[in-house]
C-alpha positions as a Markdown table, in Angstrom:
| # | Residue | x | y | z |
|---|---|---|---|---|
| 1 | Unk | 0.0 | 0.0 | 0.0 |
| 2 | Unk | 1.3 | 3.4 | -1.0 |
| 3 | Unk | 1.5 | 6.4 | 1.4 |
| 4 | Unk | -1.0 | 9.2 | 0.8 |
| 5 | Unk | 0.2 | 12.8 | 0.8 |
| 6 | Unk | -2.2 | 15.8 | 0.6 |
| 7 | Unk | -0.7 | 18.9 | -1.0 |
| 8 | Unk | -2.7 | 21.9 | 0.0 |
| 9 | Unk | -2.0 | 25.2 | -1.7 |
| 10 | Unk | -1.6 | 27.0 | -5.0 |
| 11 | Unk | 1.4 | 28.3 | -6.8 |
| 12 | Unk | 4.7 | 27.2 | -8.2 |
| 13 | Unk | 5.9 | 25.4 | -5.1 |
| 14 | Unk | 2.7 | 23.4 | -4.5 |
| 15 | Unk | 2.6 | 22.4 | -8.2 |
| 16 | Unk | 6.3 | 21.3 | -8.2 |
| 17 | Unk | 6.1 | 19.4 | -4.9 |
| 18 | Unk | 2.9 | 17.7 | -6.0 |
| 19 | Unk | 4.5 | 16.6 | -9.3 |
| 20 | Unk | 7.7 | 15.3 | -7.6 |
| 21 | Unk | 5.9 | 13.4 | -4.9 |
| 22 | Unk | 3.6 | 11.7 | -7.4 |
| 23 | Unk | 6.5 | 9.4 | -8.4 |
| 24 | Unk | 6.7 | 7.9 | -5.0 |
| 25 | Unk | 3.3 | 8.1 | -3.3 |
| 26 | Unk | -0.3 | 8.9 | -4.0 |
| 27 | Unk | -0.9 | 12.6 | -4.0 |
| 28 | Unk | -4.2 | 14.4 | -3.4 |
| 29 | Unk | -4.2 | 18.1 | -4.4 |
| 30 | Unk | -6.4 | 20.7 | -2.8 |
| 31 | Unk | -6.4 | 24.4 | -3.2 |
| 32 | Unk | -7.4 | 25.0 | 0.4 |
| 33 | Unk | -8.7 | 23.6 | 3.6 |
| 34 | Unk | -12.4 | 24.4 | 2.9 |
| 35 | Unk | -13.1 | 20.8 | 1.7 |
| 36 | Unk | -11.7 | 19.2 | 4.9 |
| 37 | Unk | -9.0 | 16.6 | 4.8 |
| 38 | Unk | -9.1 | 13.2 | 3.2 |
| 39 | Unk | -9.3 | 10.5 | 5.8 |
| 40 | Unk | -6.7 | 8.4 | 3.9 |
| 41 | Unk | -4.0 | 11.1 | 4.3 |
| 42 | Unk | -0.7 | 10.0 | 6.0 |
| 43 | Unk | 0.9 | 13.5 | 5.7 |
| 44 | Unk | -0.3 | 16.9 | 4.7 |
| 45 | Unk | 1.9 | 19.6 | 3.1 |
| 46 | Unk | 0.6 | 23.2 | 3.2 |
| 47 | Unk | 2.6 | 25.0 | 0.5 |
| 48 | Unk | 2.5 | 28.5 | -0.8 |
| 49 | Unk | 4.5 | 31.1 | -2.6 |
| 50 | Unk | 4.1 | 33.6 | 0.3 |
| 51 | Unk | 3.6 | 33.5 | 4.1 |
| 52 | Unk | 0.0 | 33.2 | 5.1 |
| 53 | Unk | -0.2 | 32.8 | 8.9 |
| 54 | Unk | -4.0 | 32.6 | 8.9 |
| 55 | Unk | -3.8 | 29.5 | 6.6 |
| 56 | Unk | -1.2 | 27.9 | 8.9 |
| 57 | Unk | -3.3 | 28.6 | 12.0 |
| 58 | Unk | -6.3 | 27.0 | 10.3 |
| 59 | Unk | -4.1 | 24.0 | 9.3 |
| 60 | Unk | -3.1 | 23.6 | 13.0 |
| 61 | Unk | -6.8 | 23.2 | 13.9 |
| 62 | Unk | -7.8 | 20.9 | 11.1 |
| 63 | Unk | -4.8 | 18.5 | 11.2 |
| 64 | Unk | -4.7 | 18.3 | 15.0 |
| 65 | Unk | -8.4 | 17.3 | 15.0 |
| 66 | Unk | -7.8 | 14.8 | 12.2 |
| 67 | Unk | -4.6 | 13.4 | 13.8 |
| 68 | Unk | -2.6 | 14.0 | 10.7 |
| 69 | Unk | 1.0 | 15.2 | 10.8 |
| 70 | Unk | 1.7 | 18.2 | 8.5 |
| 71 | Unk | 4.5 | 20.3 | 7.2 |
| 72 | Unk | 4.4 | 23.8 | 5.8 |
| 73 | Unk | 6.5 | 25.6 | 3.3 |
| 74 | Unk | 6.5 | 29.1 | 1.9 |
| 75 | Unk | 8.7 | 31.9 | 0.6 |
| 76 | Unk | 9.4 | 34.9 | 2.9 |
| 77 | Unk | 11.8 | 37.8 | 2.1 |
| 78 | Unk | 13.4 | 35.9 | -0.8 |
| 79 | Unk | 14.1 | 32.7 | 1.1 |
| 80 | Unk | 12.3 | 29.4 | 1.5 |
| 81 | Unk | 10.9 | 28.5 | 4.9 |
| 82 | Unk | 10.2 | 24.8 | 5.5 |
| 83 | Unk | 8.7 | 23.5 | 8.7 |
| 84 | Unk | 8.1 | 22.8 | 11.4 |
| 85 | Unk | 6.8 | 19.3 | 11.0 |
| 86 | Unk | 3.8 | 19.4 | 13.3 |
| 87 | Unk | 2.8 | 16.0 | 14.8 |
| 88 | Unk | -0.5 | 15.7 | 16.7 |
| 89 | Unk | -0.1 | 15.0 | 20.4 |
| 90 | Unk | 3.5 | 16.2 | 20.4 |
| 91 | Unk | 4.8 | 19.7 | 21.4 |
| 92 | Unk | 5.4 | 22.3 | 18.8 |
| 93 | Unk | 3.3 | 24.3 | 16.3 |
| 94 | Unk | 3.8 | 26.7 | 13.4 |
| 95 | Unk | 2.8 | 29.7 | 15.4 |
| 96 | Unk | 5.5 | 29.0 | 18.0 |
| 97 | Unk | 8.1 | 28.5 | 15.2 |
| 98 | Unk | 7.0 | 31.8 | 13.7 |
| 99 | Unk | 7.4 | 33.6 | 17.1 |
| 100 | Unk | 10.9 | 32.1 | 17.6 |
| 101 | Unk | 11.9 | 33.1 | 14.1 |
| 102 | Unk | 10.6 | 36.7 | 14.5 |
| 103 | Unk | 12.2 | 37.0 | 18.0 |
| 104 | Unk | 15.6 | 35.8 | 16.6 |
| 105 | Unk | 15.5 | 38.5 | 14.0 |
| 106 | Unk | 18.4 | 39.3 | 11.8 |
| 107 | Unk | 21.8 | 39.0 | 13.4 |
| 108 | Unk | 22.8 | 42.5 | 12.4 |
| 109 | Unk | 19.7 | 43.9 | 14.1 |
| 110 | Unk | 18.5 | 45.6 | 10.9 |
| 111 | Unk | 16.0 | 43.3 | 9.2 |
| 112 | Unk | 15.1 | 45.9 | 6.5 |
| 113 | Unk | 18.7 | 46.4 | 5.4 |
| 114 | Unk | 19.3 | 42.6 | 5.5 |
| 115 | Unk | 16.3 | 42.0 | 3.4 |
| 116 | Unk | 17.5 | 44.5 | 0.8 |
| 117 | Unk | 20.9 | 42.8 | 0.8 |
| 118 | Unk | 19.3 | 39.4 | 0.4 |
| 119 | Unk | 20.3 | 38.1 | 3.9 |
| 120 | Unk | 17.0 | 38.1 | 5.7 |
| 121 | Unk | 16.3 | 35.3 | 8.2 |
| 122 | Unk | 19.6 | 33.5 | 7.4 |
| 123 | Unk | 20.7 | 31.5 | 10.5 |
| 124 | Unk | 23.4 | 28.9 | 10.8 |
| 125 | Unk | 21.0 | 26.2 | 12.0 |
| 126 | Unk | 18.3 | 27.1 | 9.5 |
| 127 | Unk | 14.6 | 27.0 | 10.3 |
| 128 | Unk | 14.8 | 23.5 | 11.8 |
| 129 | Unk | 17.2 | 24.8 | 14.4 |
| 130 | Unk | 14.5 | 27.2 | 15.6 |
| 131 | Unk | 11.5 | 24.8 | 15.3 |
């Protein structure tokens, strides 16, 4: 039996990941969370070409209730952000990861200048070190 991944979102990233995953597992595509979640899903990926915290907050509710682990991915300030992997019944959530990321800020202290220089949110451990 093949694993089932639900790819939720629209845009280049969701399209690309859905295509790549289809070679190794069953992929169900959905534009959003309004249709609920397929009961057969083993993992959900919430992907977008921009940061949408309200979508991630809704995903927290939906996937926690369904008992399905999920991973988010989006672009922010010219860099890709992947994670955290949220597993129902285990500590950690996307809002906590966002708060830690925002509190960590840019090492130089000037996020605006860093963004203009293409260095925004770069950390040695990456996002997984913060999640």
